[in-house]
Coordinates of C-alpha atoms in Angstrom, one line a residue:
Chain J
M1 CA 57.1 13.1 19.9
W2 CA 56.2 9.4 19.4
D3 CA 56.7 8.9 23.2
Y4 CA 54.5 11.9 23.9
V5 CA 51.7 10.5 21.8
L6 CA 52.1 7.0 23.3
D7 CA 52.1 8.3 26.8
R8 CA 48.8 10.1 26.2
R9 CA 47.1 7.8 23.7
G10 CA 44.1 7.4 26.0
Q11 CA 43.6 11.1 26.4
I12 CA 44.2 11.8 22.6
A13 CA 41.7 9.1 21.6
F14 CA 39.1 10.5 24.0
Q15 CA 39.6 14.1 22.8
A16 CA 39.6 12.9 19.2
F17 CA 36.3 11.1 19.8
Q18 CA 34.9 14.3 21.5
H19 CA 36.1 16.4 18.6
V20 CA 34.5 14.2 15.9
S21 CA 31.4 13.8 18.0
L22 CA 31.0 17.6 18.3
V23 CA 31.7 18.1 14.6
V24 CA 29.4 15.4 13.4
Q25 CA 26.5 16.4 15.6
C26 CA 26.9 20.1 14.8
V27 CA 27.1 19.4 11.0
L28 CA 24.0 17.3 11.2
L29 CA 22.1 19.9 13.2
G30 CA 23.5 22.8 11.0
S31 CA 22.5 20.9 7.8
L32 CA 19.0 20.3 8.9
I33 CA 18.6 24.0 9.8
A34 CA 20.2 25.1 6.6
L35 CA 18.0 22.7 4.5
A36 CA 14.9 23.9 6.3
L37 CA 15.9 27.6 5.7
A38 CA 16.7 26.8 2.0
V39 CA 13.3 25.2 1.5
L40 CA 11.7 28.4 2.9
V41 CA 13.7 30.8 0.7
Y42 CA 14.5 29.1 -2.7
R43 CA 11.4 30.1 -4.4
S44 CA 11.8 33.8 -3.8
P45 CA 14.6 35.5 -5.5
R46 CA 14.7 38.2 -2.8
L47 CA 14.9 35.8 0.0
T48 CA 17.5 33.7 -1.9
G49 CA 19.7 36.8 -2.2
L50 CA 19.4 37.5 1.5
A51 CA 20.2 33.9 2.4
N52 CA 23.3 34.0 0.1
G53 CA 24.3 37.4 1.7
V54 CA 23.9 36.0 5.2
S55 CA 26.0 32.9 4.3
A56 CA 28.8 35.0 2.7
I57 CA 29.0 37.5 5.5
G58 CA 28.6 34.9 8.2
L59 CA 31.7 33.1 6.9
T60 CA 33.7 36.3 7.3
I61 CA 33.0 36.6 11.0
P62 CA 36.2 35.4 12.8
A63 CA 35.5 32.3 14.9
F64 CA 37.3 33.8 17.9
A65 CA 35.1 36.9 17.7
L66 CA 31.9 34.9 17.6
L67 CA 33.0 32.6 20.5
G68 CA 33.9 35.7 22.5
I69 CA 30.5 37.2 21.9
L70 CA 28.8 33.9 22.9
L71 CA 30.7 33.9 26.2
A72 CA 28.7 36.7 27.6
P73 CA 25.3 35.0 27.6
F74 CA 26.3 31.4 27.8
G75 CA 29.5 31.3 29.9
F76 CA 32.3 28.8 29.3
G77 CA 31.5 25.2 28.3
I78 CA 29.8 23.2 25.7
T79 CA 26.9 25.5 24.8
P80 CA 28.8 28.3 23.1
A81 CA 31.0 25.8 21.3
V82 CA 28.0 23.9 19.9
I83 CA 26.3 27.2 18.9
A84 CA 29.3 28.5 17.1
V85 CA 30.3 25.3 15.3
T86 CA 26.6 24.8 14.2
F87 CA 26.4 28.3 12.9
Y88 CA 29.5 27.8 10.7
A89 CA 28.4 24.3 9.7
A90 CA 25.1 25.6 8.4
L91 CA 26.4 28.4 6.2
P92 CA 27.9 26.3 3.2
V93 CA 25.1 23.9 3.3
L94 CA 22.6 26.8 3.1
R95 CA 24.2 28.2 0.1
N96 CA 24.5 24.8 -1.8
A97 CA 21.0 23.8 -0.8
V98 CA 19.5 27.0 -2.3
V99 CA 21.5 26.6 -5.4
G100 CA 20.6 22.9 -5.7
L101 CA 16.9 23.4 -5.1
A102 CA 16.8 26.3 -7.5
G103 CA 18.6 24.3 -10.1
V104 CA 16.0 21.5 -10.3
D105 CA 14.4 21.6 -13.8
R106 CA 11.1 23.4 -13.5
S107 CA 9.3 21.1 -16.0
L108 CA 10.0 18.2 -13.6
I109 CA 8.3 20.0 -10.8
E110 CA 5.4 20.9 -13.1
S111 CA 5.2 17.2 -14.2
A112 CA 5.1 16.0 -10.6
R113 CA 2.5 18.5 -9.7
G114 CA 0.6 17.8 -12.8
M115 CA 0.3 14.1 -11.9
G116 CA -1.1 14.9 -8.5
M117 CA 1.8 15.1 -6.1
S118 CA 1.4 17.5 -3.2
R119 CA 3.9 20.3 -2.7
L120 CA 5.4 18.5 0.2
S121 CA 5.8 15.1 -1.5
T122 CA 7.2 17.0 -4.7
L123 CA 9.8 18.4 -2.4
A124 CA 10.6 15.2 -0.6
R125 CA 10.6 12.8 -3.6
I126 CA 11.7 15.0 -6.5
E127 CA 13.4 18.2 -5.5
I128 CA 15.5 17.2 -2.6
P129 CA 16.8 13.9 -4.2
L130 CA 17.7 15.8 -7.4
A131 CA 19.5 18.6 -5.4
W132 CA 21.1 16.0 -3.1
P133 CA 24.5 15.8 -4.8
V134 CA 24.9 19.5 -4.5
I135 CA 23.6 19.7 -0.9
L136 CA 26.0 16.9 0.0
A137 CA 28.9 18.8 -1.6
G138 CA 28.0 21.6 0.9
V139 CA 28.0 19.3 3.7
R140 CA 31.5 18.1 2.9
V141 CA 32.9 21.7 2.6
S142 CA 31.2 22.5 5.9
T143 CA 32.6 19.4 7.7
Q144 CA 36.1 20.3 6.6
M145 CA 35.7 23.9 7.8
V146 CA 34.3 23.1 11.1
M147 CA 36.9 20.6 12.0
G148 CA 39.2 23.7 12.3
I149 CA 36.6 25.8 14.0
A150 CA 35.9 23.2 16.5
A151 CA 39.6 23.4 17.6
I152 CA 39.1 27.1 18.4
A153 CA 36.1 26.2 20.5
A154 CA 38.6 24.9 23.0
Y155 CA 39.1 28.6 23.8
V156 CA 35.8 28.6 25.6
L157 CA 36.6 25.2 27.2
G158 CA 34.6 23.2 24.6
P159 CA 35.5 19.6 24.1
G160 CA 37.9 18.3 21.5
L161 CA 41.5 18.3 20.2
G162 CA 41.8 22.1 20.3
G163 CA 42.8 21.6 24.0
F164 CA 46.1 20.2 22.9
I165 CA 46.8 23.1 20.6
F166 CA 45.9 25.8 23.1
T167 CA 47.9 24.1 25.9
G168 CA 50.9 23.8 23.6
L169 CA 50.7 27.4 22.5
S170 CA 50.2 28.9 25.9
R171 CA 53.4 27.1 27.1
L172 CA 55.5 27.7 24.0
G173 CA 59.2 27.0 24.8
G174 CA 58.2 24.7 27.7
A175 CA 58.6 20.9 27.8
N176 CA 56.4 19.1 25.3
A177 CA 54.7 22.4 24.2
L178 CA 55.4 21.8 20.5
N179 CA 54.5 18.2 20.8
S180 CA 51.2 19.1 22.3
A181 CA 50.3 21.7 19.6
L182 CA 51.5 19.3 16.7
T183 CA 49.6 16.4 18.0
G184 CA 46.3 18.3 18.2
T185 CA 46.9 19.8 14.7
I186 CA 47.9 16.5 13.0
A187 CA 45.1 14.6 14.7
I188 CA 42.5 17.1 13.3
V189 CA 43.9 16.9 9.8
V190 CA 43.8 13.1 9.8
L191 CA 40.3 13.0 11.2
A192 CA 39.1 15.6 8.7
L193 CA 40.4 13.4 5.9
V194 CA 38.7 10.3 7.3
L195 CA 35.4 12.2 7.6
D196 CA 35.7 13.5 4.1
L197 CA 36.2 10.0 2.9
L198 CA 33.2 8.8 4.7
L199 CA 31.1 11.6 3.3
L200 CA 32.3 10.7 -0.2
L201 CA 31.2 7.2 0.4
L202 CA 27.9 8.3 1.8
G203 CA 27.5 10.3 -1.4
R204 CA 28.1 7.2 -3.5
L205 CA 25.6 5.2 -1.6
T206 CA 22.9 7.9 -1.5
T207 CA 23.0 9.3 -5.0
P208 CA 20.5 7.5 -7.2
R209 CA 22.1 5.8 -10.2
G210 CA 20.0 7.7 -12.7
I211 CA 21.6 11.1 -11.7
R212 CA 25.2 9.9 -11.1
V213 CA 27.6 11.5 -13.5
Chain C
M1 CA -16.2 13.5 -43.7
S2 CA -14.8 15.0 -46.8
D3 CA -15.1 13.7 -50.3
T4 CA -11.4 12.8 -50.2
L5 CA -11.8 10.3 -47.4
S6 CA -15.0 8.7 -48.4
S7 CA -13.9 8.2 -51.9
A8 CA -10.6 6.7 -50.8
D9 CA -12.5 4.4 -48.6
A10 CA -14.6 3.2 -51.6
H11 CA -11.4 2.2 -53.3
S12 CA -10.1 0.4 -50.2
T13 CA -10.2 -3.3 -49.8
D14 CA -8.5 -3.2 -46.5
P15 CA -10.9 -4.0 -43.7
A16 CA -9.1 -1.7 -41.3
P17 CA -11.7 -0.3 -38.8
Q18 CA -12.8 3.3 -39.2
S19 CA -11.6 5.2 -36.3
S20 CA -14.6 7.4 -35.9
E21 CA -17.3 4.8 -35.8
G22 CA -18.1 2.4 -33.1
R23 CA -14.9 2.6 -31.2
R24 CA -14.5 2.1 -27.6
V25 CA -14.8 5.3 -25.6
S26 CA -13.3 5.5 -22.1
G27 CA -13.0 9.3 -21.9
V28 CA -15.4 11.9 -20.5
S29 CA -16.5 15.1 -22.1
I30 CA -15.0 18.5 -21.1
R31 CA -17.0 21.7 -20.9
L32 CA -15.5 25.1 -20.5
D33 CA -17.8 28.1 -19.6
G34 CA -16.4 31.6 -19.8
V35 CA -13.0 30.5 -18.6
T36 CA -10.8 33.6 -18.0
K37 CA -7.3 34.1 -16.7
R38 CA -6.0 37.5 -15.8
Y39 CA -2.5 38.1 -14.6
P40 CA -1.9 41.0 -12.4
G41 CA -0.2 44.0 -14.1
Q42 CA -1.5 43.0 -17.6
D43 CA -4.4 44.9 -19.2
R44 CA -5.5 42.1 -21.5
P45 CA -6.5 38.7 -20.1
A46 CA -4.2 35.8 -21.2
V47 CA -7.3 33.8 -21.7
D48 CA -10.5 35.8 -22.3
A49 CA -13.9 34.1 -21.6
V50 CA -13.5 30.8 -23.5
S51 CA -16.4 28.5 -23.8
L52 CA -15.8 25.1 -25.5
E53 CA -17.3 21.7 -25.4
I54 CA -15.0 18.7 -26.0
P55 CA -16.9 15.5 -26.7
A56 CA -15.9 12.4 -24.8
G57 CA -13.4 10.1 -26.5
E58 CA -12.3 12.6 -29.1
T59 CA -8.9 14.1 -29.7
V60 CA -9.0 17.9 -29.8
M61 CA -6.0 19.9 -30.9
F62 CA -5.3 23.4 -29.6
V63 CA -3.4 25.3 -32.3
G64 CA -2.3 28.9 -32.5
P65 CA 0.8 31.1 -32.4
S66 CA 3.0 31.1 -29.3
G67 CA 1.7 33.3 -26.6
C68 CA -1.9 33.0 -27.7
G69 CA -2.9 31.4 -24.4
K70 CA -3.5 27.8 -25.6
T71 CA -1.0 26.3 -23.0
T72 CA -2.5 28.5 -20.2
L73 CA -5.9 27.2 -21.2
L74 CA -4.7 23.6 -21.1
K75 CA -3.1 24.0 -17.7
M76 CA -6.4 25.4 -16.3
L77 CA -8.0 22.0 -17.1
N78 CA -6.0 20.4 -14.4
R79 CA -5.6 23.5 -12.4
L80 CA -1.8 23.9 -12.6
I81 CA -3.1 27.4 -13.3
E82 CA -6.1 28.6 -11.5
P83 CA -8.8 30.3 -13.6
S84 CA -9.7 33.8 -12.6
S85 CA -13.3 33.1 -13.4
G86 CA -15.4 30.6 -15.3
T87 CA -16.2 26.9 -14.8
I88 CA -14.7 23.8 -16.1
H89 CA -16.6 20.5 -16.0
L90 CA -15.1 17.0 -16.6
G91 CA -18.1 14.9 -17.3
D92 CA -20.5 16.1 -14.6
E93 CA -18.0 17.2 -12.1
D94 CA -16.9 20.7 -11.5
V95 CA -13.1 20.9 -11.7
T96 CA -12.8 24.1 -9.8
K97 CA -14.5 22.7 -6.7
Q98 CA -12.1 19.8 -6.2
D99 CA -8.9 19.1 -4.4
P100 CA -6.4 19.8 -7.1
D101 CA -4.0 16.9 -6.2
Q102 CA -6.9 14.3 -6.3
L103 CA -8.2 15.8 -9.5
R104 CA -4.8 15.6 -11.2
R105 CA -4.4 11.9 -10.4
R106 CA -7.3 11.3 -12.7
I107 CA -6.0 13.4 -15.5
G108 CA -3.0 12.2 -17.5
Y109 CA -0.4 14.9 -18.2
V110 CA 2.4 14.7 -20.8
I111 CA 4.8 17.5 -21.4
Q112 CA 7.6 18.0 -23.9
A113 CA 10.4 15.4 -23.6
G114 CA 8.3 13.4 -21.2
G115 CA 9.2 15.1 -18.0
L116 CA 10.5 11.8 -16.6
F117 CA 12.2 11.9 -13.2
P118 CA 15.8 11.2 -13.8
H119 CA 16.5 9.6 -10.5
M120 CA 13.9 7.0 -10.8
T121 CA 13.8 3.9 -13.1
V122 CA 11.3 3.7 -16.0
G123 CA 9.2 1.4 -14.0
T124 CA 9.0 3.6 -11.0
N125 CA 8.2 6.6 -13.1
V126 CA 5.3 4.8 -14.8
G127 CA 4.1 3.4 -11.5
M128 CA 4.0 6.8 -9.8
V129 CA 0.2 7.6 -9.9
P130 CA -1.0 4.1 -9.2
R131 CA 1.1 4.0 -6.1
M132 CA -0.2 7.4 -5.1
L133 CA -3.7 6.1 -5.5
G134 CA -2.7 3.2 -3.2
W135 CA -2.8 0.3 -5.5
D136 CA -1.1 -2.9 -4.2
K137 CA 2.3 -3.9 -5.4
E138 CA 1.4 -6.7 -7.8
R139 CA -1.2 -4.6 -9.5
V140 CA 1.2 -1.8 -9.9
T141 CA 3.9 -4.1 -11.3
A142 CA 1.4 -5.7 -13.7
R143 CA 0.2 -2.3 -14.8
I144 CA 3.8 -1.0 -15.5
D145 CA 4.5 -4.0 -17.8
E146 CA 1.1 -3.7 -19.6
L147 CA 1.7 0.0 -20.3
L148 CA 5.3 -0.4 -21.4
D149 CA 4.0 -3.0 -23.8
L150 CA 1.2 -0.7 -25.0
V151 CA 3.7 2.0 -26.0
G152 CA 6.0 -0.6 -27.7
L153 CA 8.8 -0.9 -25.2
D154 CA 9.8 -4.4 -24.0
P155 CA 9.2 -4.3 -20.2
E156 CA 12.0 -6.9 -19.6
V157 CA 14.4 -4.6 -21.3
Y158 CA 13.3 -1.1 -20.3
R159 CA 11.6 -1.5 -16.8
D160 CA 14.8 -1.1 -14.8
R161 CA 16.5 1.4 -17.0
Y162 CA 17.0 5.1 -16.1
P163 CA 15.6 7.8 -18.3
K164 CA 19.1 9.0 -19.4
E165 CA 19.7 5.5 -20.8
L166 CA 16.8 6.0 -23.2
S167 CA 16.5 7.9 -26.5
G168 CA 14.3 11.0 -26.8
G169 CA 11.6 9.1 -28.6
Q170 CA 11.7 6.3 -25.9
Q171 CA 11.5 8.8 -23.1
Q172 CA 8.5 10.4 -24.7
R173 CA 6.8 7.0 -24.9
V174 CA 7.5 6.4 -21.2
G175 CA 6.0 9.8 -20.6
V176 CA 2.8 8.8 -22.4
A177 CA 2.7 5.4 -20.5
R178 CA 3.1 7.2 -17.2
A179 CA 0.3 9.5 -18.0
L180 CA -2.0 6.6 -18.9
A181 CA -0.9 4.6 -15.8
A182 CA -4.1 5.0 -13.7
D183 CA -6.3 4.8 -16.7
P184 CA -7.5 8.4 -16.5
P185 CA -10.4 9.4 -18.7
V186 CA -8.7 12.5 -19.9
L187 CA -5.2 13.1 -21.3
L188 CA -3.7 16.5 -21.5
M189 CA -0.6 16.8 -23.8
D190 CA 1.4 20.0 -24.0
E191 CA 3.5 20.0 -27.2
P192 CA 4.8 16.5 -26.3
F193 CA 6.6 15.8 -29.5
G194 CA 8.2 19.2 -30.0
A195 CA 11.7 18.1 -28.9
V196 CA 12.2 15.0 -31.1
D197 CA 13.5 14.7 -34.7
P198 CA 10.9 14.5 -37.5
I199 CA 11.1 10.8 -38.1
T200 CA 10.7 9.9 -34.4
R201 CA 7.9 12.4 -34.1
Q202 CA 6.0 10.8 -37.0
R203 CA 6.4 7.4 -35.3
L204 CA 5.2 8.8 -32.0
Q205 CA 2.2 10.4 -33.6
D206 CA 1.4 7.1 -35.4
E207 CA 1.7 5.4 -32.0
L208 CA -0.6 7.8 -30.3
L209 CA -3.2 7.3 -33.0
R210 CA -2.9 3.5 -32.4
I211 CA -3.2 3.9 -28.7
Q212 CA -6.1 6.2 -28.9
E213 CA -7.8 3.8 -31.3
E214 CA -7.5 1.2 -28.6
L215 CA -8.4 3.3 -25.6
G216 CA -10.7 6.1 -26.7
K217 CA -9.6 8.7 -24.2
T218 CA -10.6 12.4 -24.3
I219 CA -7.3 14.0 -25.4
V220 CA -6.6 17.7 -25.4
F221 CA -3.3 18.3 -27.3
V222 CA -1.5 21.6 -27.7
T223 CA 0.7 22.1 -30.7
H224 CA 1.9 24.9 -32.9
D225 CA 2.3 22.5 -35.8
F226 CA -0.8 22.6 -38.0
D227 CA 0.1 19.4 -39.9
E228 CA 0.3 17.6 -36.5
A229 CA -3.1 19.0 -35.6
V230 CA -4.6 17.8 -38.9
K231 CA -3.0 14.4 -38.5
L232 CA -3.9 13.7 -34.9
G233 CA -7.1 15.6 -34.2
D234 CA -10.7 14.6 -34.5
R235 CA -11.3 18.4 -34.1
I236 CA -9.0 21.4 -34.1
V237 CA -9.4 24.6 -32.2
V238 CA -7.6 27.5 -33.8
F239 CA -6.7 30.2 -31.3
D240 CA -5.8 33.9 -31.6
V241 CA -4.3 36.1 -28.9
G242 CA -6.2 35.9 -25.6
A243 CA -7.2 32.4 -26.5
R244 CA -10.0 33.7 -28.7
V245 CA -11.5 30.7 -30.5
V246 CA -11.3 31.6 -34.2
Q247 CA -12.5 28.2 -35.5
Y248 CA -13.5 25.0 -33.9
D249 CA -14.1 22.2 -36.4
T250 CA -12.9 19.0 -38.0
P251 CA -9.6 19.1 -39.8
E252 CA -11.4 18.6 -43.1
A253 CA -13.8 21.6 -42.6
I254 CA -11.0 23.9 -41.5
L255 CA -8.9 23.1 -44.5
A256 CA -11.8 23.3 -46.9
E257 CA -13.2 26.5 -45.4
P258 CA -11.0 28.6 -43.1
A259 CA -13.3 30.8 -41.1
E260 CA -11.2 33.9 -41.3
E261 CA -8.0 35.1 -43.2
Y262 CA -6.2 34.5 -40.0
V263 CA -6.9 30.8 -40.2
A264 CA -6.0 30.7 -43.8
D265 CA -2.7 32.4 -43.0
F266 CA -2.1 30.0 -40.2
I267 CA -2.8 26.9 -42.3
G268 CA -0.2 28.4 -44.8
A269 CA 0.3 28.0 -48.5
G270 CA -0.3 24.7 -50.2
A271 CA -3.5 23.9 -48.4
T272 CA -4.4 21.7 -51.3
L273 CA -1.5 19.5 -50.6
K274 CA -2.3 19.7 -46.9
Q275 CA -5.4 17.7 -47.8
L276 CA -2.9 14.8 -48.2
T277 CA -2.4 14.9 -44.5
L278 CA -6.0 13.8 -44.3
T279 CA -5.6 10.7 -46.3
R280 CA -4.3 7.9 -44.2
V281 CA -2.5 4.7 -45.1
N282 CA -5.4 2.6 -43.9
S283 CA -7.5 4.0 -46.7
L284 CA -5.1 2.6 -49.3
E285 CA -4.9 -0.8 -50.8
L286 CA -2.2 -2.6 -48.8
K287 CA -0.4 -5.4 -50.5
P288 CA -0.1 -8.6 -48.6
V289 CA 3.5 -9.8 -48.3
T290 CA 5.3 -13.0 -47.4
S291 CA 6.6 -12.9 -43.8
A292 CA 8.9 -15.1 -41.9
S293 CA 9.9 -15.3 -38.3
V294 CA 13.6 -15.1 -37.0
G295 CA 15.1 -18.6 -37.1
D296 CA 12.7 -19.9 -39.8
D297 CA 14.1 -22.1 -42.6
A298 CA 15.2 -19.7 -45.4
A299 CA 14.5 -22.0 -48.2
E300 CA 10.9 -22.6 -47.1
A301 CA 10.3 -18.9 -46.8
L302 CA 11.8 -18.4 -50.2
A303 CA 9.5 -21.0 -51.7
R304 CA 6.5 -19.2 -50.2
A305 CA 7.6 -15.8 -51.5
R306 CA 8.2 -17.1 -55.0
A307 CA 4.8 -18.8 -55.1
A308 CA 3.2 -15.5 -54.0
G309 CA 5.3 -13.6 -56.5
D310 CA 6.9 -11.4 -53.9
E311 CA 10.3 -9.7 -54.3
Y312 CA 10.7 -9.2 -50.6
I313 CA 10.3 -11.2 -47.4
V314 CA 9.4 -9.3 -44.2
V315 CA 11.1 -10.7 -41.2
L316 CA 9.3 -10.6 -37.8
D317 CA 10.8 -10.8 -34.4
R318 CA 9.5 -13.0 -31.7
R319 CA 6.9 -10.3 -30.8
G320 CA 5.6 -10.3 -34.3
R321 CA 7.2 -6.9 -35.2
P322 CA 8.8 -6.4 -38.6
I323 CA 12.6 -5.9 -38.2
S324 CA 13.9 -6.1 -41.8
W325 CA 12.8 -7.0 -45.4
P326 CA 15.6 -8.8 -47.3
T327 CA 15.0 -9.4 -51.1
T328 CA 14.3 -12.9 -52.2
A329 CA 17.9 -12.8 -53.8
E330 CA 19.3 -12.1 -50.4
V331 CA 17.2 -14.8 -48.7
S332 CA 18.3 -17.3 -51.3
R333 CA 21.9 -17.1 -50.0
M334 CA 20.8 -17.8 -46.4
Q335 CA 20.3 -20.9 -44.4
Q336 CA 18.1 -19.4 -41.7
I337 CA 16.2 -16.2 -41.3
P338 CA 18.6 -13.9 -39.4
A339 CA 17.7 -11.7 -36.4
T340 CA 19.5 -8.6 -37.8
V341 CA 17.5 -5.4 -37.3
D342 CA 17.4 -3.1 -40.3
E343 CA 17.6 0.4 -38.6
K344 CA 16.5 2.0 -41.9
L345 CA 13.5 -0.2 -42.5
P346 CA 10.7 2.1 -43.7
V347 CA 7.8 1.5 -41.3
V348 CA 4.5 3.4 -41.3
G349 CA 1.4 2.9 -39.2
L350 CA -2.2 2.4 -40.4
G351 CA -2.9 5.9 -39.1
S352 CA 0.0 7.5 -40.9
T353 CA -0.8 10.1 -43.5
L354 CA 0.3 9.9 -47.1
N355 CA 2.8 12.6 -46.4
D356 CA 4.4 10.6 -43.6
A357 CA 4.5 7.5 -45.8
L358 CA 6.2 9.3 -48.6
D359 CA 8.6 11.0 -46.2
T360 CA 9.6 7.7 -44.7
M361 CA 10.1 6.1 -48.1
L362 CA 12.2 9.0 -49.3
A363 CA 14.3 9.0 -46.1
A364 CA 15.0 5.3 -46.5
S365 CA 15.5 5.5 -50.3
Q366 CA 13.0 2.7 -50.8
G367 CA 10.1 2.4 -53.2
G368 CA 7.8 1.1 -50.5
A369 CA 7.2 0.7 -46.8
V370 CA 6.1 -1.8 -44.3
V371 CA 2.8 -1.1 -42.7
I372 CA 2.1 -2.0 -39.1
G373 CA -1.1 -2.2 -37.3
R374 CA -2.1 -3.0 -33.7
R375 CA 0.8 -3.6 -31.3
D376 CA 3.3 -3.2 -34.1
S377 CA 2.2 -6.3 -36.0
L378 CA 2.5 -6.6 -39.8
A379 CA -0.4 -5.3 -41.7
G380 CA 1.1 -5.4 -45.3
V381 CA 3.2 -3.2 -47.5
V382 CA 2.4 -0.1 -49.4
S383 CA 4.3 0.9 -52.5
I384 CA 5.1 4.4 -53.8
E385 CA 3.0 3.9 -56.8
T386 CA -0.1 3.4 -54.7
I387 CA 0.6 6.6 -52.8
M388 CA 1.3 8.5 -56.0
D389 CA -2.0 7.3 -57.4
A390 CA -3.8 8.4 -54.3
I391 CA -2.1 11.9 -54.4
Q392 CA -3.2 12.3 -58.1
R393 CA -6.7 11.4 -57.2
T394 CA -6.8 13.7 -54.3
R395 CA -5.4 16.6 -56.2
S396 CA -7.8 16.3 -59.1
E397 CA -10.7 16.0 -56.7
V398 CA -9.6 19.1 -54.8
A399 CA -8.9 21.0 -58.0
G400 CA -12.2 19.9 -59.5

């Protein structure tokens, strides 16, 4: 297997970069969408329930099925992959952001409003910073999850390490088939751990000292 | 003024300034006209056509049972709750016709436990409103230090701490400092001292009295504690359900002549003794006492104490605040005056009531207490005998 990896190190590195790039961009986009949605719904119990429902049901949709459905309007390529990965990335963040924002002490918000902070600046300077550790925990969960889902995106010819896995599986029994599938899988696991570590570090750096536990 | 106060004044040799005369006023008056708040789905309004006039520079206490609408009324003053009808004037301005955010930056607001933002330092919390108002950096920094100093927290020590690193009482002080940051004419306080222990609460009350003495803001203060209302208020509004104003008068008048049975019930039993909460330490004869600063020569201080006939020496820290009071016997064994802080040192303010002073002494098992005045500086000592005499006098006057 070592020879297999050495022979294809250029290709592996390129696909790994593509994979991480897809995941990072989709998580970023998904988190922003989720945060925006959370801000819209967290004040209303009904909408909060709806958001939690969507996020729970959404996570039960098999990635394969979603990608299959997306094939019809968008064809093969990057577009359906990005849409599917972003969709899954957004769900855990949405849930955590709603919980985090709803968990901010009401008296602090009243205090902020009472000293003349606008709605928007209360949100930006008080609510989101205080909910930040919870939101970031959602981002970590979502990153781990979509590392795997991004592999499945290779099914619609999206970029990334999934290509190795699918190639291997389709030629099972053939030369290097196992090596190919294992390479893809192990690379994804390693990259997922590295990303998680980086997010942990980001959390350390961006959580204000006053609310660190 | 009641007989109690003026007669106590006659006995007083202390030149402490009288709070109600000739003090600086930086507040504005507040006028409420037919202010009403209805919530949908409730037949009775939460606040029903309240009209009140609050004079500039006075502390007015809103008291009443929970759910009587006093907090709702307070929050309508800075429009955290919009009135359904009626008008509110601050000075000459109609509050209901202003941008609420701009309005609130000119009204200090203090809530229970301070409402400090836990992710910001003490300094950032205090500097919040000045920064929103666009003050430049140096001015904000200078203001933060000035205010921390005003509420008795050393800026060097506390400026860069986070709220969770402070005790409840200290957080509350920062809350008051934050509300005062942009020097607003009006201060709204919503049960600010409800969440702290009795001793801390008493100190915070003393401090508020001292700060108000210096600043002369218009303060509206919501509480359910009638003793607190009597101690802090220039006037008290007693509310019933629907924020109906049952009585609006000075503490002396309400205690002497409750308008209705409802008020008498609210004041509770022992109203005679409650008169004691009207008598302040500044109306008593304070004894001068020998003081020494940390690091002074012990023998020299001892000589001064013996010459003055004092049994105690009050030790002051470098900011002039009393930190301990060793006996002369203890000092005679020392080379230098030590910097140890006596956590149980009984301290009362000039604005403390006799009740407070007695409480403090009993809690510390001491026969006297150190009295502090402006900026926590030493004003003298008061002994338990002086207080007992004053109590005797008050009781016989009230009875007679």
